[in-house]
Amino acid sequence: MTKSRASSKFIDGSQIFILTSVVLWVTAELLYGYYDGILKIDAYPSLADLFYLSGYAMFISSLILINKMYKVELSFIVSSIVTFSLIVFYIMYISIFIFDVFDYGGAIQDLVLLFTYPIADLLIIVVAIMYYFRGRSISLYKEHTYWVFISIFAFFFFAADLTFGYNDLSSIESNEYLFDFYYSLGYSFLGIAILFRLKDIQTPKNY
């Protein structure tokens, strides 16, 4: 019974963080649409980015909180950090030596966000994959399916943020619908993941 209550506490807490991140992202989307669609001004960067970044902070906080239940060993954490660092290094290599970021003449805020969003997406992908395998190994309510959708959600956000950042870097407007499509797919898979989690929470557990 104690284990059941503790697990429910971690799940409920993480869901609050995830719900908050969704609210923040929706607010950011509304602000971005207001700046770009109604005021017809450049919405990148803008106040909307503050809400986007706050949403990422809340989402990552949920991943940290839920690890109290998954109890991922140090070896998994170290290997994930190494993998994550290699991916970040690859992105930096591509951006510096292929996209010539040093020749970028925009504001420093744009350059910082160009790296921040994809890195945050990659962090979510790495953690979700780590929890997926951990969930399978300990058969934790079969919740590992939830992490599949979380990783797919983060992957589409990663693709969208890279496309958006490259378009902004190169002043390309011809394929702006492409990253909108990726964002839409990402939000869709996030919604599916949340529905799976809510279903798991409502399903009686045997400990």
GROMACS .gro file of C-alpha atoms in nm:
model
  207
    1MET     CA    1   0.000   0.000   0.000
    2THR     CA    2   0.285   0.237   0.083
    3LYS     CA    3   0.444   0.169  -0.254
    4SER     CA    4   0.112   0.229  -0.425
    5ARG     CA    5   0.065   0.566  -0.257
    6ALA     CA    6   0.423   0.673  -0.331
    7SER     CA    7   0.393   0.577  -0.697
    8SER     CA    8   0.064   0.762  -0.732
    9LYS     CA    9   0.221   1.068  -0.573
   10PHE     CA   10   0.504   1.070  -0.827
   11ILE     CA   11   0.265   1.011  -1.118
   12ASP     CA   12   0.025   1.285  -1.010
   13GLY     CA   13   0.311   1.529  -0.952
   14SER     CA   14   0.461   1.463  -1.294
   15GLN     CA   15   0.119   1.503  -1.457
   16ILE     CA   16   0.081   1.846  -1.297
   17PHE     CA   17   0.412   1.952  -1.449
   18ILE     CA   18   0.317   1.811  -1.789
   19LEU     CA   19  -0.025   1.980  -1.780
   20THR     CA   20   0.145   2.308  -1.688
   21SER     CA   21   0.389   2.270  -1.978
   22VAL     CA   22   0.099   2.213  -2.220
   23VAL     CA   23  -0.077   2.527  -2.091
   24LEU     CA   24   0.245   2.726  -2.132
   25TRP     CA   25   0.296   2.597  -2.486
   26VAL     CA   26  -0.062   2.678  -2.584
   27THR     CA   27  -0.015   3.029  -2.444
   28ALA     CA   28   0.307   3.060  -2.643
   29GLU     CA   29   0.130   2.949  -2.962
   30LEU     CA   30  -0.143   3.208  -2.906
   31LEU     CA   31   0.114   3.483  -2.846
   32TYR     CA   32   0.313   3.380  -3.153
   33GLY     CA   33  -0.001   3.383  -3.364
   34TYR     CA   34  -0.096   3.725  -3.226
   35TYR     CA   35   0.243   3.877  -3.306
   36ASP     CA   36   0.287   3.710  -3.643
   37GLY     CA   37  -0.071   3.693  -3.770
   38ILE     CA   38  -0.238   4.003  -3.626
   39LEU     CA   39   0.038   4.254  -3.552
   40LYS     CA   40   0.243   4.135  -3.851
   41ILE     CA   41   0.572   4.164  -3.663
   42ASP     CA   42   0.860   3.922  -3.619
   43ALA     CA   43   0.761   3.689  -3.335
   44TYR     CA   44   1.105   3.526  -3.308
   45PRO     CA   45   1.231   3.602  -3.055
   46SER     CA   46   0.945   3.747  -2.852
   47LEU     CA   47   0.753   3.702  -2.528
   48ALA     CA   48   0.620   3.379  -2.676
   49ASP     CA   49   0.965   3.222  -2.643
   50LEU     CA   50   0.957   3.281  -2.269
   51PHE     CA   51   0.645   3.064  -2.248
   52TYR     CA   52   0.793   2.804  -2.483
   53LEU     CA   53   1.107   2.775  -2.270
   54SER     CA   54   0.906   2.770  -1.947
   55GLY     CA   55   0.704   2.484  -2.093
   56TYR     CA   56   1.023   2.289  -2.162
   57ALA     CA   57   1.144   2.357  -1.807
   58MET     CA   58   0.821   2.220  -1.662
   59PHE     CA   59   0.825   1.916  -1.890
   60ILE     CA   60   1.185   1.830  -1.803
   61SER     CA   61   1.096   1.879  -1.435
   62SER     CA   62   0.827   1.614  -1.476
   63LEU     CA   63   1.087   1.373  -1.616
   64ILE     CA   64   1.311   1.436  -1.316
   65LEU     CA   65   1.024   1.385  -1.072
   66ILE     CA   66   0.909   1.059  -1.224
   67ASN     CA   67   1.260   0.914  -1.197
   68LYS     CA   68   1.192   0.875  -0.825
   69MET     CA   69   0.958   0.597  -0.928
   70TYR     CA   70   1.164   0.451  -1.213
   71LYS     CA   71   1.486   0.467  -1.010
   72VAL     CA   72   1.715   0.462  -1.311
   73GLU     CA   73   2.062   0.340  -1.214
   74LEU     CA   74   2.368   0.560  -1.241
   75SER     CA   75   2.499   0.354  -1.534
   76PHE     CA   76   2.189   0.437  -1.738
   77ILE     CA   77   2.219   0.805  -1.650
   78VAL     CA   78   2.589   0.821  -1.741
   79SER     CA   79   2.539   0.641  -2.073
   80SER     CA   80   2.247   0.868  -2.158
   81ILE     CA   81   2.450   1.180  -2.078
   82VAL     CA   82   2.734   1.053  -2.299
   83THR     CA   83   2.494   0.980  -2.585
   84PHE     CA   84   2.323   1.316  -2.541
   85SER     CA   85   2.659   1.497  -2.540
   86LEU     CA   86   2.765   1.327  -2.863
   87ILE     CA   87   2.440   1.431  -3.032
   88VAL     CA   88   2.483   1.791  -2.915
   89PHE     CA   89   2.843   1.790  -3.040
   90TYR     CA   90   2.721   1.666  -3.380
   91ILE     CA   91   2.463   1.946  -3.402
   92MET     CA   92   2.728   2.204  -3.315
   93TYR     CA   93   2.962   2.058  -3.576
   94ILE     CA   94   2.694   2.070  -3.846
   95SER     CA   95   2.589   2.424  -3.758
   96ILE     CA   96   2.944   2.562  -3.744
   97PHE     CA   97   3.111   2.391  -4.038
   98ILE     CA   98   2.816   2.342  -4.275
   99PHE     CA   99   2.562   2.615  -4.199
  100ASP     CA  100   2.835   2.874  -4.120
  101VAL     CA  101   2.672   3.000  -3.802
  102PHE     CA  102   2.968   3.227  -3.737
  103ASP     CA  103   2.860   3.427  -4.041
  104TYR     CA  104   2.515   3.474  -3.895
  105GLY     CA  105   2.431   3.842  -3.866
  106GLY     CA  106   2.113   3.824  -3.660
  107ALA     CA  107   2.056   3.901  -3.295
  108ILE     CA  108   2.229   3.694  -3.029
  109GLN     CA  109   1.888   3.586  -2.893
  110ASP     CA  110   1.810   3.417  -3.224
  111LEU     CA  111   2.140   3.231  -3.216
  112VAL     CA  112   2.085   3.112  -2.858
  113LEU     CA  113   1.733   2.989  -2.936
  114LEU     CA  114   1.863   2.818  -3.250
  115PHE     CA  115   2.055   2.579  -3.023
  116THR     CA  116   1.833   2.579  -2.713
  117TYR     CA  117   1.515   2.433  -2.863
  118PRO     CA  118   1.672   2.136  -3.046
  119ILE     CA  119   1.891   2.054  -2.745
  120ALA     CA  120   1.587   2.054  -2.515
  121ASP     CA  121   1.405   1.827  -2.763
  122LEU     CA  122   1.698   1.587  -2.773
  123LEU     CA  123   1.711   1.574  -2.395
  124ILE     CA  124   1.345   1.470  -2.383
  125ILE     CA  125   1.405   1.207  -2.652
  126VAL     CA  126   1.701   1.058  -2.466
  127VAL     CA  127   1.519   1.046  -2.131
  128ALA     CA  128   1.202   0.904  -2.289
  129ILE     CA  129   1.399   0.625  -2.458
  130MET     CA  130   1.580   0.556  -2.131
  131TYR     CA  131   1.249   0.530  -1.941
  132TYR     CA  132   1.104   0.313  -2.218
  133PHE     CA  133   1.366   0.044  -2.172
  134ARG     CA  134   1.356   0.084  -1.796
  135GLY     CA  135   0.977   0.043  -1.798
  136ARG     CA  136   1.005  -0.275  -2.003
  137SER     CA  137   1.268  -0.422  -1.774
  138ILE     CA  138   1.069  -0.369  -1.455
  139SER     CA  139   0.722  -0.414  -1.614
  140LEU     CA  140   0.602  -0.092  -1.454
  141TYR     CA  141   0.226  -0.111  -1.532
  142LYS     CA  142   0.331  -0.156  -1.895
  143GLU     CA  143   0.377   0.220  -1.906
  144HIS     CA  144   0.666   0.185  -2.148
  145THR     CA  145   0.416   0.242  -2.433
  146TYR     CA  146   0.366   0.595  -2.297
  147TRP     CA  147   0.733   0.674  -2.351
  148VAL     CA  148   0.717   0.566  -2.715
  149PHE     CA  149   0.469   0.845  -2.785
  150ILE     CA  150   0.670   1.092  -2.575
  151SER     CA  151   0.983   1.018  -2.777
  152ILE     CA  152   0.791   1.054  -3.105
  153PHE     CA  153   0.644   1.383  -2.985
  154ALA     CA  154   0.992   1.514  -2.900
  155PHE     CA  155   1.133   1.388  -3.231
  156PHE     CA  156   0.880   1.586  -3.435
  157PHE     CA  157   0.945   1.892  -3.219
  158PHE     CA  158   1.317   1.841  -3.283
  159ALA     CA  159   1.257   1.826  -3.660
  160ALA     CA  160   1.028   2.131  -3.642
  161ASP     CA  161   1.273   2.338  -3.437
  162LEU     CA  162   1.562   2.250  -3.667
  163THR     CA  163   1.355   2.342  -3.975
  164PHE     CA  164   1.231   2.663  -3.817
  165GLY     CA  165   1.580   2.761  -3.700
  166TYR     CA  166   1.734   2.690  -4.039
  167ASN     CA  167   1.462   2.891  -4.213
  168ASP     CA  168   1.523   3.185  -3.980
  169LEU     CA  169   1.898   3.153  -4.025
  170SER     CA  170   1.872   3.148  -4.404
  171SER     CA  171   1.567   3.378  -4.438
  172ILE     CA  172   1.370   3.104  -4.612
  173GLU     CA  173   0.992   3.135  -4.619
  174SER     CA  174   0.898   2.886  -4.891
  175ASN     CA  175   0.869   2.580  -4.661
  176GLU     CA  176   0.718   2.745  -4.353
  177TYR     CA  177   0.427   2.499  -4.364
  178LEU     CA  178   0.669   2.210  -4.316
  179PHE     CA  179   0.765   2.294  -3.956
  180ASP     CA  180   0.400   2.377  -3.880
  181PHE     CA  181   0.317   2.024  -3.992
  182TYR     CA  182   0.590   1.881  -3.769
  183TYR     CA  183   0.468   2.085  -3.471
  184SER     CA  184   0.113   1.962  -3.529
  185LEU     CA  185   0.228   1.601  -3.538
  186GLY     CA  186   0.430   1.657  -3.221
  187TYR     CA  187   0.135   1.799  -3.032
  188SER     CA  188  -0.082   1.513  -3.157
  189PHE     CA  189   0.154   1.247  -3.022
  190LEU     CA  190   0.186   1.437  -2.696
  191GLY     CA  191  -0.192   1.429  -2.666
  192ILE     CA  192  -0.194   1.054  -2.733
  193ALA     CA  193   0.077   1.004  -2.470
  194ILE     CA  194  -0.123   1.198  -2.210
  195LEU     CA  195  -0.433   0.991  -2.288
  196PHE     CA  196  -0.231   0.673  -2.237
  197ARG     CA  197  -0.101   0.801  -1.905
  198LEU     CA  198  -0.449   0.898  -1.786
  199LYS     CA  199  -0.572   0.553  -1.879
  200ASP     CA  200  -0.287   0.394  -1.681
  201ILE     CA  201  -0.365   0.610  -1.379
  202GLN     CA  202  -0.732   0.509  -1.382
  203THR     CA  203  -0.653   0.138  -1.425
  204PRO     CA  204  -0.626  -0.051  -1.092
  205LYS     CA  205  -0.269  -0.164  -1.021
  206ASN     CA  206  -0.156  -0.486  -0.857
  207TYR     CA  207   0.159  -0.443  -0.646
   0.00000   0.00000   0.00000
